[in-house]
Amino acid sequence: MAYSAGPLLELLAPHLRKRAQDDAEADRILADPVSHNYVSRLASLPLGALLTTEPSALRSSAHTLNVSVQSLSSRSHKALIASSRHLSTLPGSVTSIQHSLTSLLSRSNPPPTGSIAALDSSVHDFTVAFQKDTSAAIAARNKAHLLSRNLDRVLDILELPALLASSISAGNYPNSLDILSHVRRLVTLYPNSPTILSISRDCEAHQRAMVSNLISTLTGSLKLPLAMKTVGYLKRAVPEMSECEDVSRGIFLVCRLAWVENLFQALDPLRELADEERSQRLRRERRKIKRSARGDSTPTTSTAGEQHTERYLKRWIEIFREQSFAVISMYRSIFPSIPTPQKPKTQQSGEEDEDDEFDTGAPPPPLATFTLHLLSLLENTLTTYLPNIQDRGARESLLTQVLYAAGSLGRLGGDFSKIVASLGVVDDGGDDNNELDDEEWVEVMRKHRLLASRLEQLAAGSGGGGGAR
């Protein structure tokens, strides 16, 4: 075998064959390009270098390589052992993969278990068995799959009643109303769903509790902003109130009337004392009638007091004036007035027009009936307790207070000063001296108007910046 490295490599070939374990290893060394390069380098060196320098260089390189191999073996012996182990099993693994691919791609009949043909046959058999939509197994599987995909939504819907209850207890009515609107929308979309209907029933129970809380708010101490918000919440919580405006107006006035009556009931201790004074006055008047019937003209001294009745009436009229003005002004701010359509004028008389107005059959406005009810309470209270007041100055003071209340309501279109004079204050005792006569009423009106004119002059003077009088 001739080598392209030249005569030197041919001369060394027999010696390499003797040192090598077999001829194949010797041929591999002789065919290695590294061997060719090294032999070419030896041929280019002088004889002195071959005898002195080259042997020491070879020993140094051998020592360096030996140290490097030892260091590598000490540092990475575990990885080298594992790599060797894996490398030894690689031929067997490649052979096993080759056999598996052969069996997987086998097209024999019948196909072996685990082959692609067997898998395709199983899929075909499953499709043929369950291809109908009426299969109970397929329907149950579809329902389970649909429930799994929408599990979060279903849980959110199931938690709506608990979320509504927590929002109501926290007083977060806007969020509660949004939840109720969402539940109504779900009922509209899914009217035949038992789950949705059950959730709707639970939410309706919480809705009734919320409406009760809102009505309790209207029956307590109330300011205009809170009243407007509460009425708005009620209209959203109860759709019937939005459809019929008179319902919401009536509910508001009834709740405020309950608040006013609670304030009146707080005066029950004074009222009981006033009732005792009234009972004493009635007994005194009955004894006077009996003595008059016997012809006894002996004067009797009055021992019955009247200060409790005066205190009760003053407090009662003060509450009436403040609360009636507050309720009606709040009502007008919350519920704007609706203009009444004008009827075409006819040639009928005024009396016939009034008959036509009352023959329409429409119920009166809630505010009108509320005002009349308050006036009836005022009339009953004055008729019952004003006869206890014997002192004319005290009576005039109370009547002036009533006129102030009438003027306060007059600014809202509810002036009742003209009907105060017609109040019959003669109690069932029948004493004509207790009746509110014309002279007393004229004197009260004169003083009231005089005081009102002075107040107007003071207001005009302060408004004019201290001008000439």
Coordinates of C-alpha atoms in Angstrom, one line a residue:
M1 CA 0.0 0.0 0.0
A2 CA 1.6 3.3 -1.1
Y3 CA 1.2 6.4 1.1
S4 CA 1.2 10.0 -0.2
A5 CA 3.3 11.2 2.7
G6 CA 6.5 10.2 1.0
P7 CA 9.3 7.7 1.5
L8 CA 9.6 8.5 5.2
L9 CA 6.1 7.2 6.0
E10 CA 6.7 4.1 3.8
L11 CA 9.8 3.4 5.8
L12 CA 8.0 3.8 9.1
A13 CA 5.0 1.7 8.1
P14 CA 6.5 -1.8 9.0
H15 CA 7.5 -0.5 12.5
L16 CA 4.0 0.9 13.1
R17 CA 2.4 -2.4 12.1
K18 CA 4.6 -4.3 14.6
R19 CA 3.6 -1.9 17.4
A20 CA -0.1 -1.7 16.5
Q21 CA -2.6 -4.3 17.8
D22 CA -3.9 -5.1 14.4
D23 CA -3.5 -4.0 10.8
A24 CA -6.7 -2.0 10.9
E25 CA -5.3 0.3 13.6
A26 CA -2.0 0.7 11.7
D27 CA -3.9 1.6 8.5
R28 CA -6.0 4.1 10.5
I29 CA -2.9 5.8 11.9
L30 CA -1.2 5.9 8.5
A31 CA -4.3 7.4 6.9
D32 CA -4.8 10.0 9.6
P33 CA -4.1 13.6 8.3
V34 CA -2.5 14.4 11.6
S35 CA 0.1 11.7 11.0
H36 CA 0.8 13.0 7.6
N37 CA 1.3 16.5 8.8
Y38 CA 3.6 15.4 11.6
V39 CA 5.7 13.2 9.3
S40 CA 6.0 16.1 6.8
R41 CA 7.1 18.4 9.7
L42 CA 9.8 15.7 10.7
A43 CA 11.1 15.7 7.2
S44 CA 11.6 19.4 7.2
L45 CA 13.6 19.4 10.5
P46 CA 17.4 19.2 10.5
L47 CA 19.2 16.2 11.9
G48 CA 20.3 18.0 15.1
A49 CA 16.8 19.0 15.9
L50 CA 15.6 15.5 15.4
L51 CA 18.2 14.2 17.9
T52 CA 17.9 16.9 20.6
T53 CA 14.9 19.2 20.4
E54 CA 12.1 16.9 19.1
P55 CA 12.3 14.2 21.7
S56 CA 12.1 16.7 24.6
A57 CA 9.2 18.5 22.8
L58 CA 7.3 15.2 22.5
R59 CA 7.9 14.3 26.2
S60 CA 6.6 17.7 27.2
S61 CA 3.5 17.5 25.1
A62 CA 2.8 13.9 26.4
H63 CA 3.1 15.1 30.0
T64 CA 0.8 18.1 29.3
L65 CA -1.8 15.9 27.7
N66 CA -1.5 13.4 30.5
V67 CA -2.2 16.1 33.1
S68 CA -5.1 17.4 31.2
V69 CA -6.7 14.0 30.9
Q70 CA -6.2 13.4 34.6
S71 CA -7.8 16.7 35.5
L72 CA -10.7 16.0 33.2
S73 CA -11.2 12.6 34.6
S74 CA -11.2 13.9 38.2
R75 CA -13.5 16.8 37.4
S76 CA -16.0 15.1 35.1
H77 CA -15.7 11.4 35.8
K78 CA -19.4 11.0 36.6
A79 CA -20.6 12.7 33.4
L80 CA -18.1 10.6 31.4
I81 CA -19.3 7.4 33.1
A82 CA -22.9 8.3 32.4
S83 CA -22.2 9.2 28.8
S84 CA -20.4 6.0 28.3
R85 CA -23.2 4.0 29.8
H86 CA -25.8 5.8 27.6
L87 CA -23.6 5.4 24.6
S88 CA -23.4 1.7 25.2
T89 CA -27.2 1.4 25.3
L90 CA -27.7 3.5 22.2
P91 CA -27.4 0.7 19.6
G92 CA -30.0 -1.3 21.5
S93 CA -32.4 1.6 21.8
V94 CA -32.1 2.4 18.1
T95 CA -32.8 -1.2 17.2
S96 CA -35.9 -1.2 19.5
I97 CA -37.2 2.0 18.0
Q98 CA -36.8 0.5 14.5
H99 CA -38.8 -2.6 15.5
S100 CA -41.6 -0.4 17.1
L101 CA -41.9 1.8 13.9
T102 CA -42.1 -1.4 11.8
S103 CA -45.0 -2.8 13.9
L104 CA -46.7 0.6 14.1
L105 CA -46.7 1.0 10.3
S106 CA -47.6 -2.6 9.8
R107 CA -50.6 -3.1 7.4
S108 CA -51.2 -6.8 8.1
N109 CA -54.7 -8.2 8.6
P110 CA -55.6 -8.3 11.4
P111 CA -53.4 -5.4 12.4
P112 CA -51.3 -5.9 15.5
T113 CA -52.4 -4.2 18.8
G114 CA -50.9 -0.7 19.1
S115 CA -50.5 -0.1 15.4
I116 CA -51.9 2.9 13.5
A117 CA -54.3 0.6 11.7
A118 CA -55.7 -0.7 15.0
L119 CA -56.2 2.8 16.3
D120 CA -57.9 3.9 13.1
S121 CA -60.2 0.9 13.3
S122 CA -61.1 1.7 17.0
V123 CA -61.9 5.3 16.0
H124 CA -64.1 4.2 13.2
D125 CA -66.0 1.7 15.4
F126 CA -66.6 4.5 18.1
T127 CA -67.9 6.9 15.4
V128 CA -70.3 4.3 14.0
A129 CA -71.6 3.4 17.5
F130 CA -72.2 7.0 18.7
Q131 CA -72.9 9.0 15.6
K132 CA -76.5 9.7 16.5
D133 CA -77.4 12.8 18.5
T134 CA -80.0 11.0 20.5
S135 CA -77.4 8.9 22.3
A136 CA -77.8 9.4 26.1
A137 CA -74.1 9.1 26.6
I138 CA -73.2 11.8 24.0
A139 CA -75.9 14.1 25.5
A140 CA -74.6 13.7 29.0
R141 CA -71.0 14.2 27.8
N142 CA -72.0 17.4 26.0
K143 CA -73.8 18.7 29.1
A144 CA -70.8 17.9 31.3
H145 CA -68.5 19.6 28.8
L146 CA -70.7 22.7 28.6
L147 CA -70.9 22.9 32.4
S148 CA -67.1 22.6 32.6
R149 CA -66.6 25.4 30.2
N150 CA -69.1 27.7 31.9
L151 CA -68.4 26.7 35.5
D152 CA -67.2 30.2 36.5
R153 CA -70.3 31.9 35.1
V154 CA -72.6 29.4 36.8
L155 CA -70.9 30.0 40.1
D156 CA -71.3 33.7 39.7
I157 CA -75.0 33.3 39.0
L158 CA -75.4 31.0 42.0
E159 CA -73.7 33.6 44.3
L160 CA -76.1 36.4 43.2
P161 CA -78.5 36.1 46.2
A162 CA -75.6 36.1 48.8
L163 CA -74.0 39.0 47.0
L164 CA -77.4 40.9 47.0
A165 CA -77.9 40.2 50.8
S166 CA -74.4 41.5 51.6
S167 CA -74.9 44.6 49.5
I168 CA -78.2 45.4 51.2
S169 CA -76.8 44.9 54.7
A170 CA -73.9 47.2 53.8
G171 CA -76.3 49.9 52.5
N172 CA -74.9 49.7 49.0
Y173 CA -78.2 50.2 47.3
P174 CA -76.9 51.1 43.8
N175 CA -75.0 47.8 43.5
S176 CA -78.1 46.0 44.9
L177 CA -80.3 47.5 42.3
D178 CA -77.9 46.5 39.5
I179 CA -77.9 42.9 40.8
L180 CA -81.7 42.9 40.8
S181 CA -81.8 44.3 37.2
H182 CA -79.4 41.5 36.2
V183 CA -81.6 38.9 37.8
R184 CA -84.7 40.2 36.0
R185 CA -82.7 40.1 32.7
L186 CA -81.7 36.5 33.3
V187 CA -85.4 35.6 34.0
T188 CA -86.4 37.2 30.7
L189 CA -83.7 35.3 28.8
Y190 CA -84.2 31.9 30.6
P191 CA -87.9 31.8 31.8
N192 CA -88.0 28.0 32.0
S193 CA -84.7 27.4 33.9
P194 CA -85.4 26.1 37.4
T195 CA -82.1 27.4 38.7
I196 CA -82.8 30.9 37.4
L197 CA -86.3 30.9 38.9
S198 CA -85.0 29.7 42.3
I199 CA -82.4 32.5 42.3
S200 CA -85.1 35.0 41.3
R201 CA -87.2 33.9 44.3
D202 CA -84.3 34.3 46.7
C203 CA -83.5 37.8 45.3
E204 CA -87.2 38.8 45.5
A205 CA -87.1 38.0 49.2
H206 CA -84.0 40.2 49.6
Q207 CA -85.7 42.9 47.5
R208 CA -88.6 43.0 49.9
A209 CA -86.1 43.5 52.8
M210 CA -84.4 46.3 50.9
V211 CA -87.8 48.0 50.2
S212 CA -88.6 47.8 53.9
N213 CA -85.3 49.4 54.7
L214 CA -85.9 52.2 52.3
I215 CA -89.4 52.9 53.6
S216 CA -87.9 52.9 57.2
T217 CA -85.5 55.6 55.9
L218 CA -88.4 57.7 54.7
T219 CA -90.2 57.4 58.0
G220 CA -87.2 58.7 59.9
S221 CA -85.3 62.0 60.2
L222 CA -84.6 63.0 56.6
K223 CA -82.8 65.6 54.5
L224 CA -83.6 66.5 50.9
P225 CA -80.6 64.8 49.3
L226 CA -81.2 61.5 51.1
A227 CA -84.9 61.7 50.4
M228 CA -84.3 62.1 46.6
K229 CA -81.9 59.2 46.6
T230 CA -84.3 57.0 48.6
V231 CA -87.2 57.8 46.4
G232 CA -85.1 57.0 43.3
Y233 CA -84.0 53.7 44.8
L234 CA -87.6 52.8 45.6
K235 CA -88.6 53.5 42.0
R236 CA -85.9 51.2 40.7
A237 CA -86.6 48.5 43.3
V238 CA -90.4 48.5 42.6
P239 CA -91.0 49.1 38.9
E240 CA -94.7 49.7 39.6
M241 CA -93.8 53.0 41.3
S242 CA -92.1 54.2 38.1
E243 CA -95.1 53.3 36.0
C244 CA -97.6 55.1 38.3
E245 CA -96.2 58.4 39.7
D246 CA -99.1 58.8 42.1
V247 CA -98.0 55.6 43.9
S248 CA -94.5 57.0 44.7
R249 CA -96.0 60.4 45.7
G250 CA -98.5 58.7 48.0
I251 CA -95.9 56.4 49.6
F252 CA -93.6 59.4 50.3
L253 CA -96.4 61.4 51.9
V254 CA -97.6 58.4 54.0
C255 CA -94.0 57.8 55.3
R256 CA -93.5 61.4 56.2
L257 CA -97.0 61.5 57.9
A258 CA -95.8 58.6 60.0
W259 CA -92.7 60.6 61.0
V260 CA -94.9 63.6 61.9
E261 CA -97.2 61.4 64.0
N262 CA -94.2 60.0 65.8
L263 CA -93.2 63.5 66.7
F264 CA -96.7 64.2 68.0
Q265 CA -96.6 61.0 70.0
A266 CA -93.5 62.2 71.7
L267 CA -95.7 64.8 73.3
D268 CA -97.9 62.2 75.0
P269 CA -96.7 63.1 78.5
L270 CA -97.8 66.8 78.0
R271 CA -101.0 65.6 76.3
E272 CA -101.9 63.5 79.3
L273 CA -101.5 66.5 81.6
A274 CA -103.6 68.6 79.2
D275 CA -106.3 65.9 79.2
E276 CA -106.4 66.1 83.0
E277 CA -106.8 69.8 82.8
R278 CA -109.6 69.3 80.3
S279 CA -111.3 66.8 82.6
Q280 CA -111.2 69.3 85.5
R281 CA -112.6 72.0 83.3
L282 CA -115.5 69.8 82.2
R283 CA -116.3 68.8 85.7
R284 CA -116.3 72.4 86.8
E285 CA -118.6 73.4 84.0
R286 CA -121.0 70.6 84.8
R287 CA -121.1 71.7 88.4
K288 CA -121.8 75.2 87.3
I289 CA -124.7 74.1 85.1
K290 CA -126.2 72.1 88.0
R291 CA -126.0 75.2 90.3
S292 CA -127.6 77.3 87.7
A293 CA -130.4 74.8 87.4
R294 CA -130.9 75.0 91.2
G295 CA -130.8 78.8 91.2
D296 CA -127.6 79.0 93.1
S297 CA -125.6 82.1 91.9
T298 CA -122.7 81.6 94.3
P299 CA -119.5 82.3 92.3
T300 CA -116.9 79.5 92.2
T301 CA -113.2 79.9 92.0
S302 CA -111.3 78.2 89.2
T303 CA -108.7 75.8 90.5
A304 CA -107.9 74.1 87.3
G305 CA -104.5 75.0 85.7
E306 CA -103.9 75.6 82.1
Q307 CA -100.1 75.8 81.8
H308 CA -99.7 72.2 80.7
T309 CA -102.3 72.7 77.9
E310 CA -100.5 75.8 76.8
R311 CA -97.2 74.1 76.7
Y312 CA -98.6 71.2 74.8
L313 CA -100.3 73.4 72.2
K314 CA -97.2 75.5 71.7
R315 CA -95.0 72.4 71.1
W316 CA -97.7 70.8 69.0
I317 CA -98.2 73.8 66.7
E318 CA -94.4 74.3 66.4
I319 CA -94.0 70.7 65.2
F320 CA -96.9 71.2 62.9
R321 CA -95.4 74.4 61.4
E322 CA -91.9 73.0 60.9
Q323 CA -92.8 69.6 59.7
S324 CA -95.6 70.6 57.4
F325 CA -93.4 73.1 55.6
A326 CA -90.5 70.7 55.5
V327 CA -92.6 67.8 54.1
I328 CA -94.4 69.9 51.4
S329 CA -91.2 71.7 50.3
M330 CA -89.4 68.4 50.1
Y331 CA -92.3 66.9 48.2
R332 CA -92.2 69.7 45.6
S333 CA -88.5 69.4 45.2
I334 CA -88.6 65.6 44.6
F335 CA -91.8 65.4 42.5
P336 CA -92.0 68.2 40.0
S337 CA -95.5 69.5 39.4
I338 CA -97.2 68.2 36.2
P339 CA -99.1 71.0 34.3
T340 CA -102.8 70.3 34.2
P341 CA -104.3 70.5 30.6
Q342 CA -106.6 73.4 30.2
K343 CA -110.1 72.7 29.2
P344 CA -111.7 74.8 26.3
K345 CA -113.8 77.6 27.6
T346 CA -117.6 77.2 27.1
Q347 CA -120.6 79.4 27.7
Q348 CA -121.6 77.4 30.9
S349 CA -121.8 79.0 34.3
G350 CA -119.1 78.8 37.0
E351 CA -121.2 76.4 39.0
E352 CA -121.5 74.0 36.1
D353 CA -117.7 74.2 35.5
E354 CA -117.2 73.2 39.1
D355 CA -119.6 70.3 38.7
D356 CA -117.7 69.1 35.7
E357 CA -114.4 69.3 37.6
F358 CA -115.7 67.0 40.3
D359 CA -117.5 64.7 37.9
T360 CA -114.3 63.5 36.2
G361 CA -113.9 60.6 38.6
A362 CA -110.1 61.1 39.0
P363 CA -108.7 60.8 42.5
P364 CA -107.4 64.0 44.1
P365 CA -103.7 64.8 44.1
P366 CA -101.8 63.1 47.0
L367 CA -100.5 66.5 48.2
A368 CA -104.0 68.0 48.5
T369 CA -105.3 65.1 50.6
F370 CA -102.1 65.2 52.7
T371 CA -102.6 69.0 53.4
L372 CA -106.2 68.5 54.3
H373 CA -105.3 65.7 56.7
L374 CA -102.8 67.9 58.4
L375 CA -105.4 70.7 58.7
S376 CA -107.9 68.2 60.1
L377 CA -105.3 67.2 62.8
L378 CA -104.8 70.9 63.6
E379 CA -108.5 71.5 63.8
N380 CA -109.1 68.6 66.1
T381 CA -106.3 69.5 68.4
L382 CA -107.4 73.2 68.7
T383 CA -111.0 72.2 69.1
T384 CA -110.1 69.8 71.9
Y385 CA -107.5 71.7 73.9
L386 CA -107.9 75.4 73.1
P387 CA -111.0 75.8 75.3
N388 CA -108.7 74.9 78.3
I389 CA -106.9 78.2 77.8
Q390 CA -108.8 80.9 79.8
D391 CA -106.2 83.6 79.6
R392 CA -106.8 85.8 76.6
G393 CA -103.2 86.7 76.1
A394 CA -102.2 83.0 76.0
R395 CA -105.0 82.3 73.5
E396 CA -103.8 85.2 71.3
S397 CA -100.2 83.9 71.4
L398 CA -101.3 80.5 70.3
L399 CA -103.5 81.8 67.5
T400 CA -100.6 84.0 66.4
Q401 CA -98.5 80.9 66.2
V402 CA -101.1 79.2 64.1
L403 CA -101.1 82.2 61.8
Y404 CA -97.4 81.9 61.4
A405 CA -97.9 78.3 60.4
A406 CA -100.5 79.4 57.9
G407 CA -98.1 81.9 56.5
S408 CA -95.3 79.4 56.3
L409 CA -97.6 77.0 54.3
G410 CA -98.8 80.0 52.3
R411 CA -95.4 80.3 50.6
L412 CA -96.1 76.8 49.3
G413 CA -99.6 77.5 48.2
G414 CA -101.3 76.1 51.4
D415 CA -102.4 79.2 53.3
F416 CA -105.3 78.3 55.7
S417 CA -105.4 81.5 57.7
K418 CA -109.0 82.3 56.4
I419 CA -110.4 79.1 57.9
V420 CA -108.8 79.5 61.3
A421 CA -111.6 81.9 62.3
S422 CA -114.2 79.3 61.6
L423 CA -112.7 76.7 64.0
G424 CA -115.3 75.9 66.6
V425 CA -113.5 75.7 69.9
V426 CA -116.6 75.2 72.1
D427 CA -116.0 71.9 73.8
D428 CA -118.7 69.5 74.9
G429 CA -119.0 71.4 78.2
G430 CA -121.1 74.1 76.4
D431 CA -119.5 77.2 77.9
D432 CA -120.0 80.1 75.5
N433 CA -117.2 82.1 77.2
N434 CA -114.7 79.7 75.7
E435 CA -115.7 80.3 72.1
L436 CA -113.4 82.2 69.8
D437 CA -115.4 85.3 69.3
D438 CA -115.1 87.8 66.5
E439 CA -113.5 90.5 68.6
E440 CA -110.7 88.3 69.8
W441 CA -110.0 87.0 66.3
V442 CA -110.0 90.6 64.9
E443 CA -107.5 91.6 67.6
V444 CA -105.3 88.6 66.8
M445 CA -105.3 89.4 63.0
R446 CA -104.6 93.0 63.7
K447 CA -101.5 92.3 65.8
H448 CA -100.3 89.7 63.4
R449 CA -100.5 92.0 60.4
L450 CA -98.9 94.8 62.3
L451 CA -96.0 92.6 63.3
A452 CA -95.7 91.3 59.7
S453 CA -95.6 94.9 58.3
R454 CA -92.9 95.8 60.7
L455 CA -90.9 92.8 59.7
E456 CA -91.3 93.8 56.0
Q457 CA -90.1 97.3 56.8
L458 CA -87.1 96.0 58.6
A459 CA -86.3 93.7 55.7
A460 CA -86.8 96.5 53.1
G461 CA -84.6 98.8 55.2
S462 CA -81.8 96.3 55.5
G463 CA -82.1 95.4 51.8
G464 CA -82.0 99.1 50.7
G465 CA -78.6 99.6 52.4
G466 CA -79.8 102.1 55.0
G467 CA -81.4 104.6 52.7
A468 CA -83.7 107.5 53.6
R469 CA -86.9 106.5 55.5

